[in-house]
Amino acid sequence: MKARVFVMLKNGVLDPQGEAVRHALGSLGFDGVEGVRQGKVIELDLAAGTTEDTVRQMCEKLLANTVIESYRIEMA
Amino acid sequence: MKARVFVMLKNGVLDPQGEAVRHALGSLGFDGVEGVRQGKVIELDLAAGTTEDTVRQMCEKLLANTVIESYRIEMA
């Protein structure tokens, strides 16, 4: 089974990477880009029967820094 | 309006970052993690009326390295 974890910086946390992308898009002539936030997707190939709760533990322990990042889990 | 772009390494392209995560999860006692791929999510805040085609151009020109990465666009 597959799980997908999305990790984004929390609102209010400065995102210099996203800011750089916004700036670069402007330089390339793309107008109207008002904001850019960049985060991570982690696709996990898991043994059958792995629960969402286990994935949540993975996030808390390793995948996300919950002080500055929020995460969202999608099981498939 | 918002757009979300997912950028992943293509299949067959070595993903050392994902491999490191897989290894770390194993060390933490999470069994049954068979594979991990790590990619990027880019959330764009766009002026109203921006088309998916424009976002596609952003991907081709800046957001993804289409030699080794594939991307997927979600408009919201």
Coordinates of C-alpha atoms in Angstrom, one line a residue, chain B residues 4-5 29 63:
Chain B
R4 CA -0.4 23.2 -6.5
V5 CA 2.5 21.7 -8.4
G29 CA 11.9 0.7 14.3
L63 CA 9.8 24.6 -11.4

